[in-house]
Coordinates of C-alpha atoms in Angstrom, one line a residue:
X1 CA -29.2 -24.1 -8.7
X2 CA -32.6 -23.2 -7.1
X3 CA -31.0 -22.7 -3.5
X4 CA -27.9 -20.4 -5.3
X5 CA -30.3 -18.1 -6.6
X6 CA -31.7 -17.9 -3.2
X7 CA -28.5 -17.2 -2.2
X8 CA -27.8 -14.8 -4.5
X9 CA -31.2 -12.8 -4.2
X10 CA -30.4 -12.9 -0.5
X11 CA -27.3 -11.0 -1.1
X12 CA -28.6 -8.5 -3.7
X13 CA -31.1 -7.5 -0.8
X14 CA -28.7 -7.2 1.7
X15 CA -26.7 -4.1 -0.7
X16 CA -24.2 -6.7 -2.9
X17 CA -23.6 -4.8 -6.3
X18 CA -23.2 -6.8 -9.6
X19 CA -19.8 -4.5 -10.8
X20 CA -18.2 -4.6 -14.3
X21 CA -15.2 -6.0 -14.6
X22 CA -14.7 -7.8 -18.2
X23 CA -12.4 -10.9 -18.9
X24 CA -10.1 -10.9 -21.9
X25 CA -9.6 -14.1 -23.1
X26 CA -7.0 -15.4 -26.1
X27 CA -6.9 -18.6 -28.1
X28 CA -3.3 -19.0 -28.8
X29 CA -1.7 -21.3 -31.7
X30 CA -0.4 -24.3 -30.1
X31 CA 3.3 -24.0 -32.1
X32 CA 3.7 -20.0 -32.2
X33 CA 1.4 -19.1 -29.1
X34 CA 0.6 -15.8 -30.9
X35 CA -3.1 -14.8 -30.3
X36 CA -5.3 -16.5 -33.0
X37 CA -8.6 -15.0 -31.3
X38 CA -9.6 -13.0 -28.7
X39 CA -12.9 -12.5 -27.1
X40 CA -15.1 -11.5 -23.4
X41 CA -15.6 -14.5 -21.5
X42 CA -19.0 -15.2 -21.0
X43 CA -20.3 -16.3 -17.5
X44 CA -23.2 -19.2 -17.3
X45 CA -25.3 -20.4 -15.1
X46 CA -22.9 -22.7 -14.0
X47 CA -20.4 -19.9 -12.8
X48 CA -23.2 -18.4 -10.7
X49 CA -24.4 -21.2 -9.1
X50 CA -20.5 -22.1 -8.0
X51 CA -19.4 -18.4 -7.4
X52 CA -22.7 -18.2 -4.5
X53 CA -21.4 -21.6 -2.6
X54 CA -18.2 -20.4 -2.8
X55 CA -19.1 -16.7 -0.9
X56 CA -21.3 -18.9 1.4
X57 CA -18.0 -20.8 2.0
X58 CA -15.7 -18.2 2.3
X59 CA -18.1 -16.1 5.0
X60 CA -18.5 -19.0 7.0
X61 CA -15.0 -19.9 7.5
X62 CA -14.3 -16.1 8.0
X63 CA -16.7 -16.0 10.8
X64 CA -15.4 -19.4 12.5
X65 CA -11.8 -18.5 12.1
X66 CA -11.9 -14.9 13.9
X67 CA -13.9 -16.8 16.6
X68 CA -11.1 -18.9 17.4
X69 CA -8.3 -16.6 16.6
X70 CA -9.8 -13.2 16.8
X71 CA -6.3 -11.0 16.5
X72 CA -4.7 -13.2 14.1
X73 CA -7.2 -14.4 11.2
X74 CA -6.7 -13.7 7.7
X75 CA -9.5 -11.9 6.2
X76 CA -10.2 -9.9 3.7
X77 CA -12.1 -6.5 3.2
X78 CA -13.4 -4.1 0.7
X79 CA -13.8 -0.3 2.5
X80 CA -16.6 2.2 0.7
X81 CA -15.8 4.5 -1.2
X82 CA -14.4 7.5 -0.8
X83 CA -15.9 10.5 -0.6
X84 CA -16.6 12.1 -3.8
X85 CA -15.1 8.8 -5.6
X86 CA -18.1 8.9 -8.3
X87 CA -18.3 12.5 -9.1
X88 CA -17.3 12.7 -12.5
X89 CA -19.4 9.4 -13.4
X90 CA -22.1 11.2 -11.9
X91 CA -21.4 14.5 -14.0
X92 CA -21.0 11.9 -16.9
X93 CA -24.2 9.7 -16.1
X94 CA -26.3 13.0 -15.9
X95 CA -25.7 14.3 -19.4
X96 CA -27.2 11.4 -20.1
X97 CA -30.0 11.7 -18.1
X98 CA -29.4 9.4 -15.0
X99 CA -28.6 9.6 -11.2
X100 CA -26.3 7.6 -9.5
X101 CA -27.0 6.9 -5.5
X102 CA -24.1 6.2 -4.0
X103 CA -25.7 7.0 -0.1
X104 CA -24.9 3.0 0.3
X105 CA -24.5 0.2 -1.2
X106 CA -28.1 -0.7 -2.2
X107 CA -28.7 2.1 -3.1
X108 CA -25.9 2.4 -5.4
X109 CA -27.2 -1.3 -7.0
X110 CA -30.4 0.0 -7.7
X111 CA -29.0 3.0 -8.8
X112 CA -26.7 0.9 -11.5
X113 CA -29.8 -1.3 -12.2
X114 CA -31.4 1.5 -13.6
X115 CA -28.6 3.1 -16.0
X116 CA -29.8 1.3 -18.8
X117 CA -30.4 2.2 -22.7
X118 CA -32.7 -0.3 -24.7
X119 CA -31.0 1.3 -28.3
X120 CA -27.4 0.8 -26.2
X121 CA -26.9 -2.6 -24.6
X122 CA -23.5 -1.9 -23.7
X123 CA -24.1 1.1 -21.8
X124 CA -24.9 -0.4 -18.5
X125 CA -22.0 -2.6 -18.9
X126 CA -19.7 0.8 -19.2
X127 CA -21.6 2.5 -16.4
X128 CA -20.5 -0.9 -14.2
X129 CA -17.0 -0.7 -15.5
X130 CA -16.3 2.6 -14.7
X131 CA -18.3 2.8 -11.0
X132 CA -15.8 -0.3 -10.2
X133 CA -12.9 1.7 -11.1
X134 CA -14.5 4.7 -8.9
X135 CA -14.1 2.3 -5.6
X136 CA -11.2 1.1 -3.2
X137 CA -9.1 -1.5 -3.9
X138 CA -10.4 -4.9 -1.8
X139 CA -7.2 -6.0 1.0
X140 CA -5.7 -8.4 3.1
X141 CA -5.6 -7.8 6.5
X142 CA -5.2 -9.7 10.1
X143 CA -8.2 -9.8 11.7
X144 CA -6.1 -7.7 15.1
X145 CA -5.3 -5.0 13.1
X146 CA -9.0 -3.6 12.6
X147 CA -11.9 -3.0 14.2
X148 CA -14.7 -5.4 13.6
X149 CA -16.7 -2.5 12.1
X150 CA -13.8 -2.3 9.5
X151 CA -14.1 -5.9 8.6
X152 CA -17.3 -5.7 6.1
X153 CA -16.4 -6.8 2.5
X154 CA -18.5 -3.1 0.8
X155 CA -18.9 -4.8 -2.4
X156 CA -20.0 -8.4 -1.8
X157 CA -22.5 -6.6 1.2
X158 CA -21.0 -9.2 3.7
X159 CA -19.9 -7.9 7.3
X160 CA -16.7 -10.5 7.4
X161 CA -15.1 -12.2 4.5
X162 CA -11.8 -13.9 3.7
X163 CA -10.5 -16.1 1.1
X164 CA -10.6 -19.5 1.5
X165 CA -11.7 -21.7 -1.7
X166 CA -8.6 -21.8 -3.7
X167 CA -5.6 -22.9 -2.1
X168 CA -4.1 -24.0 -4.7
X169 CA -3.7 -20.5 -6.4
X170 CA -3.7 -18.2 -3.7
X171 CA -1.2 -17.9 -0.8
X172 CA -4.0 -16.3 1.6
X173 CA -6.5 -19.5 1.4
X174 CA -3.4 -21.3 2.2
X175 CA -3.4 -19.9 5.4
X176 CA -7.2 -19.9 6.0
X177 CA -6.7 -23.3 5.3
X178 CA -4.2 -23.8 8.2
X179 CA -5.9 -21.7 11.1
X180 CA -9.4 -23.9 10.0
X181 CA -7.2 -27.2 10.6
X182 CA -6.0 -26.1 13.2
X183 CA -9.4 -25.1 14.6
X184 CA -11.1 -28.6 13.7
X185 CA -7.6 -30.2 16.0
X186 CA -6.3 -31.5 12.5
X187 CA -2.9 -29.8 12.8
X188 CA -1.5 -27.3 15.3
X189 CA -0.5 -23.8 14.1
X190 CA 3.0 -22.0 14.3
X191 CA 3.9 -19.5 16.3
X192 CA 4.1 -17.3 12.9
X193 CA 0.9 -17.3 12.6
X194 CA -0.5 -16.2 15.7
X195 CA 2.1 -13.4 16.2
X196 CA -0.1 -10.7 14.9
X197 CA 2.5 -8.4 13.9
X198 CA 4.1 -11.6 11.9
X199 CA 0.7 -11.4 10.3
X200 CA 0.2 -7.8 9.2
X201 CA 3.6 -8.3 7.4
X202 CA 2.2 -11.0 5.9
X203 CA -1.2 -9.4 4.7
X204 CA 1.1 -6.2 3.6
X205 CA 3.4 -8.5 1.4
X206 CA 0.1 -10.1 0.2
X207 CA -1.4 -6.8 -0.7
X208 CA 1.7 -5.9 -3.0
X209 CA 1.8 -9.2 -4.5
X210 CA -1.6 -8.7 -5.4
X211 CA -1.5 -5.6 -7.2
X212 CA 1.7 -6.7 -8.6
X213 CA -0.4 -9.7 -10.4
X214 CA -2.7 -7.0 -11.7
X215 CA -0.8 -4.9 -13.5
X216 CA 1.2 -8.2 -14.9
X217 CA -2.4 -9.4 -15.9
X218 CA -3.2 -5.9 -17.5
X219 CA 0.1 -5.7 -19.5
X220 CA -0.3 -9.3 -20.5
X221 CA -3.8 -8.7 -22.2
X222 CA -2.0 -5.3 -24.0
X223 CA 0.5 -7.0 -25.5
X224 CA -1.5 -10.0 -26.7
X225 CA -4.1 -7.3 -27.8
X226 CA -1.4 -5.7 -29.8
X227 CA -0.3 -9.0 -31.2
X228 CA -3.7 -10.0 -32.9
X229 CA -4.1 -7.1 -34.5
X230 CA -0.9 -6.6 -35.5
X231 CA -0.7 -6.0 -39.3
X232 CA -4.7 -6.2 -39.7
X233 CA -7.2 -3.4 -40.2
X234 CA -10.1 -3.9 -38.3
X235 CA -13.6 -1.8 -37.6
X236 CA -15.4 -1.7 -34.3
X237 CA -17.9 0.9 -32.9
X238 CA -16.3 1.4 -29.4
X239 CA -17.1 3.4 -26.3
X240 CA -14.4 6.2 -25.5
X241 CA -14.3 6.6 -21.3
X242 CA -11.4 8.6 -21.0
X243 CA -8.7 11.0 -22.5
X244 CA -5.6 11.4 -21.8
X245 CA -2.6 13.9 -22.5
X246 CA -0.7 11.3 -24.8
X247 CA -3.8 9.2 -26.1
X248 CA -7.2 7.6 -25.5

């Protein structure tokens, strides 16, 4: 655990940002499967300490696998933000008394470090929330299709960065998985995957997937919400971010 905090200092220095974005989690009845609780999962130690071996991981094979196959490995990026992306959370943060940075990425981390209430411990957790909503999505893309100033992953602060730890979850470390076999003479590739337009469909058809799985996720976690508290009256302070037309 000593040489992942290393790891993860090392990164903090270099501009990675500690975002906010909570887990929902359920306990469902074993016979029904209606929601019985429902809770924030809670990262230990133990998370950390994987989650920094993992990054080294999936840098490393990023950087070996565009080495060997420089217009046709899968990667993945996260661009900056757009321009004027966190104006209204800085309009918002400053009635409050804060600045947010956003001139790069450590800046911004410093910046989020320091939004912080001692009589409101969940204000810094908002302020991460909403600053992650503020950014660009994180994509797929084959390694020939960008510029290797456009690989850099903004978030995690890394110039080059793929996917490559869970194969057995995710379609893109599948194919990480085959171009580093491939590299280390295990298996030869097919000509698929080193037709670089065969590859950008792929990465495009990953992308949707993707964001397809997100909004499943999200509507899965309102209607379970809706079932536990269906029928029970229930008070909570809460945090209001945003208004809209037809609700809150």
């Amino acid at each position: 655990n000593t040489l992942a905090k290393q790891l993860k200092a090392r990164r903090m220095a270099a501009g990675a940002l500690v975002l906010g974005s909570p887990e929902v989690r359920f306990v469902l009845d074993s016979e029904t499967s209606d929601p019985t609780d429902v809770g924030i999962y809670k990262h230990k130690d133990a998370n950390s300490m994987v989650e920094e071996f993992m990054l080294l991981a999936n840098c490393s094979v990023a950087a070996a696998t565009t080495a060997a196959f420089p217009k046709c490995a899968m990667l993945r990026r996260h661009p900056p933000p757009l321009p004027g992306a966190f104006e209204s959370l800085k309009r918002s943060l400053g009635q409050h008394g804060f600045e947010l940075d956003d001139a790069s990425s450590l800046a911004l981390g410093r910046s989020l470090d320091a939004c912080a209430k001692p009589d409101d411990p969940y204000f810094n957790q908002l302020t991460r929330i909403l600053a992650t909503r503020a950014m660009q999505q994180a994509r797929y893309f084959s390694s020939g299709a960008a510029p290797p100033s456009e690989y850099v992953h903004y978030g995690l602060a890394c110039p080059i960065y793929t996917h490559f730890t869970s194969p057995i979850r995710r379609y893109s470390d599948q194919m990480v998985h085959r171009l580093l076999a491939a590299i280390i003479g295990w298996e030869p590739l097919s000509s698929d995957v080193l037709d670089a337009r065969a590859m950008t469909d792929l990465t495009d058809n990953l992308n949707h997937r993707h964001t397809m799985a997100q909004y499943a996720g999200r509507a899965s976690v309102g209607l379970h919400t809706l079932i536990f508290f269906r029928g029970k009256e229930v008070v909570e302070d809460a945090h209001v971010i945003k208004v809209r037309d037809n609700g809150v």
